[in-house]
Coordinates of C-alpha atoms in Angstrom, one line a residue:
Chain T
M1 CA 88.9 116.0 74.4
A2 CA 88.5 119.4 74.3
S3 CA 88.5 120.1 70.3
Q4 CA 88.8 124.4 70.2
I5 CA 91.6 124.7 72.7
S6 CA 94.7 122.5 71.8
I7 CA 97.9 122.3 74.1
T8 CA 100.7 121.7 71.7
G9 CA 104.5 121.0 72.5
F10 CA 105.6 123.9 73.5
V11 CA 102.7 124.8 75.9
A12 CA 103.0 121.4 77.7
L13 CA 105.9 121.9 77.9
Y14 CA 105.4 125.0 80.0
I15 CA 102.6 123.3 81.7
F16 CA 105.2 120.5 82.4
M17 CA 108.1 122.0 83.8
L18 CA 106.2 124.8 85.8
A19 CA 103.9 121.9 87.5
A20 CA 107.2 120.4 88.4
F21 CA 108.5 123.3 90.3
A22 CA 105.5 123.4 92.2
G23 CA 105.1 119.9 93.4
W24 CA 109.3 120.0 94.3
V25 CA 108.9 122.9 96.1
I26 CA 106.0 121.9 97.9
I27 CA 107.3 118.7 98.5
G28 CA 110.6 120.3 100.0
R29 CA 109.0 122.2 102.8
V30 CA 107.3 119.8 104.2
P31 CA 109.0 117.8 107.8
A32 CA 110.3 114.3 107.6
I33 CA 107.8 113.5 109.7
L34 CA 105.3 113.5 107.2
H35 CA 106.0 112.1 104.6
T36 CA 104.6 108.8 105.2
P37 CA 101.5 110.7 104.5
L38 CA 103.0 112.9 102.3
M39 CA 103.6 109.9 100.1
S40 CA 100.5 108.4 100.5
G41 CA 98.2 112.1 99.5
S42 CA 100.7 112.5 96.5
N43 CA 99.7 108.8 95.5
F44 CA 96.7 110.1 95.8
V45 CA 96.4 113.2 94.1
H46 CA 97.5 111.2 90.7
G47 CA 94.4 109.2 91.4
I48 CA 92.6 112.7 89.1
V49 CA 93.9 109.5 86.3
V50 CA 90.2 108.4 87.0
V51 CA 89.1 111.4 85.3
G52 CA 91.0 110.3 82.1
G53 CA 89.2 106.7 82.6
L54 CA 86.0 107.7 82.3
F55 CA 86.8 109.8 79.5
A56 CA 87.8 106.8 77.6
L57 CA 85.1 104.8 78.8
L58 CA 82.5 106.7 77.8
N59 CA 83.4 107.4 74.6
A60 CA 84.4 103.4 73.5
S61 CA 82.5 101.9 70.6
T62 CA 83.9 98.9 70.6
I63 CA 83.9 95.6 73.3
T64 CA 88.0 96.0 73.6
E65 CA 87.8 99.8 74.3
Q66 CA 84.9 99.4 76.8
A67 CA 86.8 96.6 78.7
I68 CA 90.2 98.6 79.0
G69 CA 88.2 101.6 79.9
F70 CA 86.3 100.0 82.6
A71 CA 89.4 98.4 83.9
A72 CA 90.8 102.1 83.6
V73 CA 88.1 103.5 85.9
L74 CA 88.3 100.9 88.1
L75 CA 91.9 101.0 88.8
G76 CA 91.7 104.8 88.8
A77 CA 88.9 105.4 91.6
G78 CA 91.2 102.2 94.2
N79 CA 94.2 104.5 93.7
A80 CA 91.9 107.4 94.6
A81 CA 89.2 106.2 97.0
G82 CA 92.3 104.1 98.9
G83 CA 95.0 106.9 99.0
Y84 CA 92.6 109.4 100.2
A85 CA 91.2 106.6 102.7
V86 CA 95.1 105.6 104.2
T87 CA 95.9 109.3 104.1
G88 CA 93.0 110.9 106.1
R89 CA 93.7 108.0 108.6
M90 CA 97.3 108.6 109.2
L91 CA 97.4 112.7 109.8
A92 CA 94.1 112.2 112.4
M93 CA 96.6 110.5 114.2
F94 CA 99.5 113.9 114.7
Q95 CA 98.1 115.4 117.9
P96 CA 100.1 118.0 119.4
S97 CA 100.9 117.8 123.2
G98 CA 98.3 118.4 125.6
H99 CA 95.3 117.3 123.0
N100 CA 94.5 114.2 123.7
A101 CA 95.8 111.6 126.2
G102 CA 94.5 108.6 125.1
P103 CA 95.8 106.8 121.3
A104 CA 94.3 107.8 118.6
K105 CA 91.2 106.2 117.8
P106 CA 92.0 103.9 114.4
H107 CA 88.4 104.5 113.2
H108 CA 88.4 108.3 112.7
S109 CA 87.1 108.3 109.3
K110 CA 85.7 111.3 107.6
K111 CA 83.2 111.9 104.6
G112 CA 84.4 113.0 101.7
Chain J
M1 CA 75.0 124.5 72.4
L2 CA 74.7 121.5 74.6
P3 CA 78.4 120.1 73.9
L4 CA 79.9 123.4 74.6
I5 CA 78.0 124.0 77.8
S6 CA 79.4 120.8 79.0
E7 CA 83.2 121.6 77.8
L8 CA 83.2 124.5 79.4
T9 CA 81.5 123.4 83.1
I10 CA 84.3 120.2 82.9
G11 CA 87.0 122.7 81.7
A12 CA 86.2 124.8 84.7
A13 CA 85.8 122.0 87.0
D14 CA 89.2 120.4 86.4
L15 CA 90.1 123.7 86.8
G16 CA 89.1 124.0 90.4
A17 CA 90.3 120.5 90.8
A18 CA 93.7 121.1 90.2
F19 CA 93.5 124.0 91.9
L20 CA 92.1 122.1 95.3
L21 CA 94.4 119.4 94.7
M22 CA 97.5 121.7 94.3
Y23 CA 96.8 123.7 98.1
G24 CA 95.7 120.3 99.9
L25 CA 98.9 119.5 99.0
K26 CA 100.4 122.6 100.3
R27 CA 98.7 122.5 103.8
M28 CA 99.6 119.1 104.0
S29 CA 103.6 120.6 105.0
S30 CA 102.2 121.1 108.6
P31 CA 100.8 118.3 111.0
V32 CA 98.3 121.3 112.4
T33 CA 96.8 121.7 109.0
A34 CA 97.4 118.5 106.9
P35 CA 94.4 116.6 108.4
S36 CA 92.5 119.7 106.4
G37 CA 94.7 119.7 103.4
I38 CA 93.7 116.4 102.0
F39 CA 90.1 117.2 102.7
V40 CA 90.5 120.0 100.3
A41 CA 92.3 117.5 98.3
G42 CA 89.3 115.5 98.6
I43 CA 86.7 117.2 97.9
G44 CA 88.9 118.9 94.4
M45 CA 88.4 114.8 92.9
L46 CA 84.9 114.4 93.8
V47 CA 84.4 117.9 91.5
A48 CA 86.7 116.2 89.0
I49 CA 85.0 113.2 89.0
F50 CA 81.8 114.1 88.8
A51 CA 81.7 116.5 86.2
S52 CA 83.5 113.8 84.0
F53 CA 79.9 112.6 83.7
L54 CA 79.2 115.7 81.4
Y55 CA 81.2 114.2 78.7
V56 CA 78.3 112.2 77.6
F57 CA 77.1 115.5 76.0
D58 CA 80.0 115.2 74.0
V59 CA 81.1 111.6 72.8
S60 CA 81.4 111.1 69.4
A61 CA 78.9 109.4 67.1
E62 CA 79.8 105.7 66.5
A63 CA 79.9 105.7 70.9
K64 CA 76.6 107.0 71.2
P65 CA 74.8 103.8 70.5
Y66 CA 76.5 102.2 73.8
L67 CA 76.6 105.6 75.8
P68 CA 74.1 103.8 78.4
V69 CA 75.9 100.3 78.7
N70 CA 79.2 102.2 79.0
I71 CA 77.6 105.1 81.4
G72 CA 76.3 102.2 83.4
L73 CA 80.1 100.4 83.5
A74 CA 81.4 103.9 84.7
V75 CA 79.2 104.2 88.0
L76 CA 79.7 100.3 88.6
A77 CA 83.8 100.6 87.8
L78 CA 83.8 103.4 90.2
A79 CA 81.4 101.9 92.9
L80 CA 83.6 98.8 93.3
G81 CA 87.4 100.0 92.5
G82 CA 86.3 102.9 94.7
G83 CA 84.6 101.4 97.5
V84 CA 87.0 98.1 97.9
A85 CA 89.7 100.0 98.1
W86 CA 87.9 102.6 100.6
L87 CA 87.5 99.6 103.1
S88 CA 90.6 98.3 102.6
G89 CA 92.2 101.4 103.1
K90 CA 90.1 102.2 106.3
K91 CA 90.9 98.4 108.2
V92 CA 94.4 98.2 107.0
A93 CA 96.9 98.7 110.1
M94 CA 99.8 101.1 110.2
T95 CA 102.7 98.8 110.1
A96 CA 101.1 97.4 106.6
M97 CA 101.0 100.7 105.5
P98 CA 103.7 100.4 102.6
Q99 CA 102.4 97.7 100.4
M100 CA 99.0 99.0 100.5
V101 CA 100.6 102.5 99.7
A102 CA 102.1 100.1 96.6
L103 CA 99.5 98.6 96.0
Y104 CA 97.5 101.9 95.6
N105 CA 100.1 103.3 93.7
G106 CA 100.1 100.2 91.3
M107 CA 96.7 100.7 90.5
G108 CA 96.9 104.9 89.5
G109 CA 100.0 103.0 87.2
G110 CA 97.5 100.2 85.7
A111 CA 95.3 103.2 84.6
A112 CA 97.6 105.2 83.3
G113 CA 98.4 102.3 81.3
A114 CA 95.2 101.1 80.7
I115 CA 93.9 104.8 79.1
A116 CA 96.8 104.3 76.7
A117 CA 95.8 101.0 75.5
V118 CA 92.7 102.6 75.1
E119 CA 94.4 105.6 72.7
L120 CA 96.4 103.0 70.9
F121 CA 94.2 100.0 69.9
G122 CA 91.8 102.8 68.9
G123 CA 93.9 104.3 66.6
K124 CA 92.9 107.8 68.0
T125 CA 96.5 109.6 68.4
A126 CA 97.1 112.2 65.9
G127 CA 100.7 113.0 65.1
A128 CA 104.2 111.8 66.4
T129 CA 104.4 113.8 69.4
Q130 CA 101.2 112.2 71.0
L131 CA 101.7 108.6 69.5
G132 CA 105.0 109.5 71.2
M133 CA 103.5 110.4 74.8
T134 CA 101.2 107.6 74.6
L135 CA 104.1 104.8 74.2
L136 CA 105.8 106.9 76.7
G137 CA 103.0 107.3 80.0
A138 CA 101.9 103.9 78.9
L139 CA 105.6 102.0 79.3
I140 CA 105.9 104.0 82.8
G141 CA 102.2 103.5 83.7
A142 CA 102.9 99.2 82.8
V143 CA 106.3 99.3 84.4
S144 CA 104.8 101.3 87.5
L145 CA 101.7 98.7 88.1
S146 CA 104.0 95.5 87.7
G147 CA 106.8 97.0 90.0
S148 CA 104.4 98.2 92.6
L149 CA 102.6 95.0 92.2
I150 CA 106.1 93.1 93.1
A151 CA 106.8 96.1 95.6
W152 CA 103.8 95.0 97.3
A153 CA 104.6 91.4 97.5
K154 CA 108.1 91.8 98.9
L155 CA 106.7 93.8 101.4
D156 CA 103.7 91.8 102.0
G157 CA 106.0 88.3 102.4
V158 CA 104.4 86.4 99.8
I159 CA 107.9 86.7 98.1
N160 CA 110.3 86.6 100.6
Q161 CA 113.8 86.0 98.7
P162 CA 115.1 88.6 95.9
L163 CA 115.4 86.3 92.8
R164 CA 119.2 87.5 91.5
F165 CA 120.3 85.4 88.9
T166 CA 123.6 85.6 86.8
G167 CA 123.5 87.7 84.0
Q168 CA 120.7 89.3 85.1
Q169 CA 121.3 93.0 84.2
A170 CA 122.0 91.8 81.1
V171 CA 118.5 90.8 80.5
N172 CA 117.4 93.3 82.0
G173 CA 118.6 95.7 79.9
L174 CA 118.1 93.5 76.6
V175 CA 114.4 93.4 77.5
M176 CA 114.5 97.5 78.4
L177 CA 116.0 98.3 75.0
A178 CA 113.5 95.7 73.2
T179 CA 110.8 97.3 74.9
L180 CA 111.9 100.9 73.6
G181 CA 113.3 99.3 69.9
L182 CA 109.4 98.2 69.9
G183 CA 108.3 101.2 70.5
G184 CA 109.5 103.2 68.3
Y185 CA 109.1 100.8 65.6
L186 CA 105.4 102.0 66.4
L187 CA 106.2 105.4 65.9
F188 CA 108.6 104.7 62.8
L189 CA 105.4 103.2 61.3
A190 CA 102.8 105.8 62.4
E191 CA 105.0 107.9 60.4
S192 CA 106.2 106.4 56.9
G193 CA 102.7 105.0 56.7
S194 CA 104.6 101.7 55.9
V195 CA 102.8 98.1 56.4
P196 CA 103.5 96.5 59.6
L197 CA 105.5 93.2 60.0
V198 CA 103.6 91.9 61.9
A199 CA 99.3 93.2 62.7
L200 CA 99.6 96.1 64.7
P201 CA 97.5 95.2 68.3
Q202 CA 99.7 92.3 68.1
L203 CA 102.8 94.7 68.2
I204 CA 101.1 97.1 70.8
G205 CA 100.0 94.0 72.7
L206 CA 103.8 92.4 73.2
F207 CA 104.8 96.5 73.8
F208 CA 102.2 96.2 76.9
A209 CA 103.4 92.6 77.5
L210 CA 107.3 94.0 77.8
A211 CA 106.8 96.8 79.7
L212 CA 105.0 95.0 82.6
I213 CA 108.2 92.2 82.2
F214 CA 110.5 95.3 82.8
G215 CA 108.4 96.2 85.6
I216 CA 108.6 93.0 87.0
L217 CA 112.8 91.7 86.2
M218 CA 113.5 95.4 87.7
T219 CA 111.8 95.0 91.1
L220 CA 112.5 91.0 91.7
P221 CA 116.4 91.3 92.6
I222 CA 115.6 94.3 95.1
G223 CA 116.0 93.4 98.5
G224 CA 113.3 94.1 101.5
A225 CA 115.3 97.1 102.5
D226 CA 115.7 99.3 99.8
M227 CA 111.8 99.3 99.4
P228 CA 111.6 102.4 101.2
V229 CA 113.2 103.7 97.3
V230 CA 111.3 101.1 95.2
I231 CA 107.9 102.5 96.5
S232 CA 108.8 106.3 95.6
I233 CA 110.4 105.7 92.8
Y234 CA 107.1 103.8 91.4
N235 CA 105.3 106.9 93.1
A236 CA 107.0 109.0 90.8
F237 CA 106.6 107.1 87.8
T238 CA 102.8 106.8 88.2
G239 CA 102.6 110.6 88.2
L240 CA 104.7 111.0 85.1
A241 CA 102.5 108.5 83.8
V242 CA 99.6 110.2 84.1
G243 CA 100.9 113.7 83.3
F244 CA 101.8 111.8 80.1
E245 CA 97.8 110.6 79.4
G246 CA 96.9 113.7 80.4
F247 CA 98.6 115.5 77.5
V248 CA 97.3 112.5 75.0
L249 CA 94.0 113.2 76.8
Q250 CA 94.3 117.3 76.1
N251 CA 93.2 118.0 80.0
P252 CA 95.6 120.1 82.1
A253 CA 94.4 118.5 85.0
L254 CA 95.6 115.5 84.7
M255 CA 99.1 116.9 83.1
I256 CA 99.6 119.4 86.2
A257 CA 98.5 116.9 89.3
G258 CA 100.7 113.8 87.7
M259 CA 103.8 116.2 86.7
V260 CA 103.6 117.6 90.5
V261 CA 103.5 114.2 92.1
G262 CA 106.1 113.0 89.4
A263 CA 108.5 115.9 90.8
A264 CA 107.2 115.2 94.6
G265 CA 108.4 111.6 94.1
T266 CA 111.5 112.2 92.3
L267 CA 112.3 114.4 95.3
L268 CA 111.1 112.0 98.0
T269 CA 113.5 109.3 96.5
L270 CA 116.4 111.1 96.7
L271 CA 115.9 112.0 100.3
M272 CA 115.1 108.5 100.7
A273 CA 118.6 107.5 98.7
K274 CA 120.6 110.0 100.8
A275 CA 119.8 109.1 103.9
M276 CA 120.2 105.5 103.4
N277 CA 123.8 106.7 102.1
R278 CA 123.3 104.6 98.6
S279 CA 122.7 106.4 95.3
V280 CA 119.5 105.7 93.4
S281 CA 121.2 104.2 90.1
N282 CA 122.7 101.5 93.8
V283 CA 119.5 100.9 94.7
V284 CA 117.9 99.8 91.6
F285 CA 121.0 98.5 89.9
T286 CA 123.5 96.8 92.5
N287 CA 122.2 94.3 94.7
F288 CA 122.9 94.5 98.4
G289 CA 123.1 91.4 100.2
G290 CA 125.6 90.3 97.3
A291 CA 127.9 93.2 99.1
P292 CA 131.4 91.8 99.6
K293 CA 132.2 90.3 103.0
H294 CA 133.3 93.5 105.2
K295 CA 136.4 92.2 107.6
Q296 CA 135.6 93.3 110.8
G297 CA 138.2 95.0 112.7
A298 CA 138.8 94.2 116.0
I299 CA 136.2 94.8 119.1
K300 CA 137.3 96.5 122.1
G301 CA 135.1 95.9 124.9
S302 CA 132.4 93.4 125.7
L303 CA 128.3 93.2 125.6
K304 CA 127.0 94.4 129.2
P305 CA 123.6 92.9 129.7
V306 CA 121.4 94.6 132.1
E307 CA 117.9 94.0 133.8
A308 CA 115.0 95.7 132.8
G309 CA 113.7 96.8 135.5
D310 CA 117.2 98.4 136.5
A311 CA 117.4 100.3 133.6
G312 CA 113.7 101.4 133.8
I313 CA 114.4 103.1 137.2
F314 CA 118.0 104.7 136.0
M315 CA 115.6 106.6 133.3
R316 CA 112.8 107.6 136.0
Y317 CA 116.2 109.6 137.7
A318 CA 117.6 111.2 135.0
K319 CA 117.2 114.3 133.7
E320 CA 116.6 113.9 130.0
V321 CA 116.0 110.5 128.3
I322 CA 115.7 110.9 124.3
I323 CA 114.2 107.5 123.3
V324 CA 115.1 105.8 119.5
P325 CA 112.8 103.7 118.1
G326 CA 113.4 101.6 115.2
Y327 CA 111.0 99.1 113.0
G328 CA 112.1 96.2 115.8
L329 CA 109.9 98.0 117.9
A330 CA 106.9 98.2 115.7
V331 CA 107.7 94.3 114.7
A332 CA 107.2 93.9 118.8
Q333 CA 103.6 95.9 118.7
G334 CA 105.6 98.0 121.6
Q335 CA 105.0 101.5 120.7
Q336 CA 101.5 102.1 122.9
K337 CA 104.2 99.9 125.8
L338 CA 106.5 102.7 125.2
Y339 CA 104.6 105.4 125.3
E340 CA 103.0 104.2 128.5
F341 CA 106.5 104.4 129.7
V342 CA 106.9 107.9 128.8
K343 CA 104.5 109.2 130.5
L344 CA 105.5 107.5 133.3
L345 CA 109.1 109.5 133.4
Q346 CA 106.9 112.8 132.4
A347 CA 105.0 112.5 135.6
A348 CA 108.3 112.3 137.2
G349 CA 109.6 115.4 135.9
V350 CA 112.1 113.6 133.1
T351 CA 112.4 115.0 129.8
V352 CA 111.6 112.7 126.8
K353 CA 112.0 113.5 123.4
F354 CA 111.9 110.9 120.7
A355 CA 114.5 110.6 117.7
V356 CA 113.4 108.9 114.8
H357 CA 116.4 108.0 111.5
P358 CA 114.8 109.2 108.0
V359 CA 115.1 105.0 107.4
A360 CA 113.3 104.2 110.9
G361 CA 110.4 101.9 109.5
R362 CA 109.4 100.4 105.5
M363 CA 108.6 103.7 103.9
P364 CA 109.8 107.4 104.8
G365 CA 108.1 108.5 107.9
Q366 CA 106.6 105.4 108.8
M367 CA 108.0 105.4 112.4
D368 CA 106.4 109.0 113.0
V369 CA 102.8 107.1 111.8
L370 CA 103.5 103.9 114.5
L371 CA 104.4 106.7 116.8
A372 CA 101.6 109.1 116.8
E373 CA 99.0 106.1 115.9
A374 CA 100.2 105.5 119.8
G375 CA 99.1 109.0 121.0
V376 CA 102.6 109.8 121.1
P377 CA 101.8 114.1 120.0
Y378 CA 104.2 115.3 117.5
D379 CA 106.1 118.2 119.1
L380 CA 107.9 115.2 121.0
I381 CA 109.1 113.8 117.7
F382 CA 112.4 115.2 116.3
Q383 CA 114.0 114.2 113.2
L384 CA 118.1 113.3 113.0
E385 CA 119.1 116.6 112.0
D386 CA 117.4 118.7 115.0
I387 CA 118.3 116.3 117.8
N388 CA 121.5 114.8 116.9
D389 CA 123.2 117.5 119.2
E390 CA 121.4 116.6 122.1
F391 CA 122.7 113.4 122.7
A392 CA 125.6 114.7 124.1
T393 CA 123.8 116.3 127.0
A394 CA 121.4 113.8 127.6
D395 CA 121.5 111.7 130.8
V396 CA 120.4 108.2 128.9
A397 CA 119.4 107.4 124.9
L398 CA 117.1 104.5 125.2
V399 CA 117.7 102.5 121.9
I400 CA 114.5 100.2 120.9
G401 CA 114.3 97.7 117.8
A402 CA 117.1 99.7 115.7
N403 CA 120.1 99.0 115.0
D404 CA 122.4 99.7 112.2
V405 CA 121.4 103.8 112.1
V406 CA 122.9 104.1 115.7
N407 CA 126.4 102.1 114.8
P408 CA 129.6 104.8 115.5
A409 CA 130.8 102.9 113.0
A410 CA 129.2 105.1 109.9
R411 CA 131.2 107.6 111.6
T412 CA 134.6 106.2 112.1
D413 CA 135.0 102.9 109.9
K414 CA 136.1 103.7 106.0
S415 CA 136.0 99.7 105.3
S416 CA 132.3 99.7 106.4
P417 CA 129.8 99.6 104.3
I418 CA 127.6 101.8 105.9
F419 CA 130.5 104.0 105.8
G420 CA 128.5 108.0 105.4
M421 CA 125.3 107.0 106.4
P422 CA 123.9 109.6 108.6
I423 CA 123.3 108.0 112.0
L424 CA 121.5 108.9 115.3
N425 CA 124.5 109.7 117.7
V426 CA 123.8 107.7 120.1
D427 CA 127.5 106.9 121.5
K428 CA 127.7 110.4 123.2
A429 CA 125.2 109.9 125.5
K430 CA 125.9 109.6 128.7
Q431 CA 124.2 106.3 129.4
V432 CA 123.1 103.5 126.7
Y433 CA 120.6 101.0 126.9
V434 CA 119.6 99.1 123.7
V435 CA 116.4 97.0 123.7
K436 CA 117.5 94.2 122.0
R437 CA 115.6 90.6 121.1
G438 CA 119.8 89.0 120.5
Q439 CA 122.8 89.0 120.1
G440 CA 122.2 89.0 116.2
K441 CA 123.4 91.6 113.7
G442 CA 121.5 94.4 111.8
Y443 CA 120.0 93.9 108.2
A444 CA 123.0 95.1 106.8
G445 CA 124.9 92.1 108.9
I446 CA 127.6 95.3 110.6
V447 CA 128.6 94.1 114.7
N448 CA 127.8 97.5 115.7
L449 CA 130.6 98.9 117.9
L450 CA 128.2 100.7 119.9
F451 CA 126.9 97.6 122.1
Y452 CA 130.9 97.6 123.0
G453 CA 131.5 101.4 124.5
D454 CA 131.7 101.5 128.2
N455 CA 128.1 104.1 128.2
C456 CA 125.9 100.9 126.6
N457 CA 124.4 98.6 128.6
M458 CA 121.5 95.8 126.7
V459 CA 118.8 94.8 127.9
Y460 CA 117.7 91.8 126.0
G461 CA 114.0 90.5 125.8
D462 CA 111.1 91.5 123.3
A463 CA 110.5 95.1 123.4
Q464 CA 107.1 94.5 124.7
A465 CA 108.1 92.6 127.5
V466 CA 111.2 94.9 128.5
L467 CA 108.9 97.7 128.6
V468 CA 106.2 96.2 131.0
Q469 CA 108.9 95.2 133.2
M470 CA 109.9 99.0 133.0
I471 CA 107.0 100.5 133.8
E472 CA 106.3 97.9 136.3
A473 CA 109.4 98.8 138.3
V474 CA 109.0 102.3 138.2
R475 CA 105.8 102.0 139.4
G476 CA 106.8 99.7 142.0
L477 CA 108.6 102.7 143.3
G478 CA 105.6 104.4 144.6
T479 CA 104.3 107.5 145.2
A480 CA 106.9 108.8 147.6
A481 CA 109.7 107.7 145.4
A482 CA 107.9 110.2 142.8
A483 CA 106.7 112.7 145.1

């Protein structure tokens, strides 16, 4: 992917370690009331795997690679789009007192 | 020159995307900023996806002839996968959210596994570290894919019964060992350069098949009630797989996003297991339904049924009412009626609060979402540790569709299977009403001591029907009584 720079063993471990701490701290502060949207939100975040799928597909040079790469992009795109759709819907439902007397609209959508 | 520019642009775009994803996730930590959080993360994702198309300027010589077709395939896959998932995500019912999340999660795991497959079949990995990481990502991704699909099938009711047989754990262990052994053999082949006994593609195919089978075998025996923990585990798994494949592709954005989710998912899994009073290994390796029969001690007291209308009127004249909703409320589709009743009580000057147990629902926090969907403001919803002391001063605790999470046996009866589980101290309230379909037990099959308490009355019936009767009874008092 990047020929000039390369992330070797220990640098990778540093990145993994710091990212793991970041994830732990960010999620640790989320109130339990948001745990479902948070799980689907983090589910959405790992949808970034679609980027790796695109790399694999665009560099495919055999039918097999094309087929598997296609599957990777298809699944990754589903992960990202679906995760965003459900998380956005759920979060839009959380309203404070006095904001809106009626129930949240189930199809309130945002472009994204 | 063009490849260098595209490389720098992709690098900058991925950096920006990683920042936006993390920042978005952080903003999701409060209900006030959360909707903007997912929006920010969404922009990050779009930036990363569009920048990915710059790879076309930097493809290898042998992939050049395929490029036009590959670009077409990429656009098609994005539109198809993204479109179908988007539409299904927009219309799925909130009660079906756990299986939907399981499904999207399986897709992510499958994508990570597929990337690994491209690398492995193409022989593109260089060195033991990279090959090892690829295999690890492939294993975790494949397990997450097949396991999530089984979890989806269970939550959706496609599979109703946990599948268990004797020696199951031994079989699972053997499949796991075989998968790891085969992975080790693949590593050895690459390092030593010796000739494999079976053609390499077949070996790699077998590796994936074993990993997929292991995911299925591991999930099949786990009961429906434990699914929240399982979804959470697979969410973490997919994150890890994405992180490892990010290393293989030398893409730090994937590494960071994957590992953040891996850590977050692990934390959520532990929180969830703790709330259910079980360890994670206990959920995965033992079968709750197969637990030895628990001898119930003698029960003092009796069940005392009352009419829904009388209970409703009693609450109308209370000072403070705490409502404990459980999944049974969602099954009866009673959330809207419940909030209607709550608004009547509020109009009459009653303080109403909701107490939500961490495992109310079939994934962490699902009850909060279901209440929010019905329009309940989030400042009325309290979590176990924030409200548990308040039951002692509340006039009424109204339990709807919840059972094991309000059973005082968890505090008092050392022989009870739920002993030690954090529960809502509903029994401390001056008056308790339990709305329940019938006299059945909770999923753990334990008699609930709460129901036999002197301060407890049972209101039998469908939650929605009961709430309608309560609403009518309170409305029937008329404006004179409300004034």
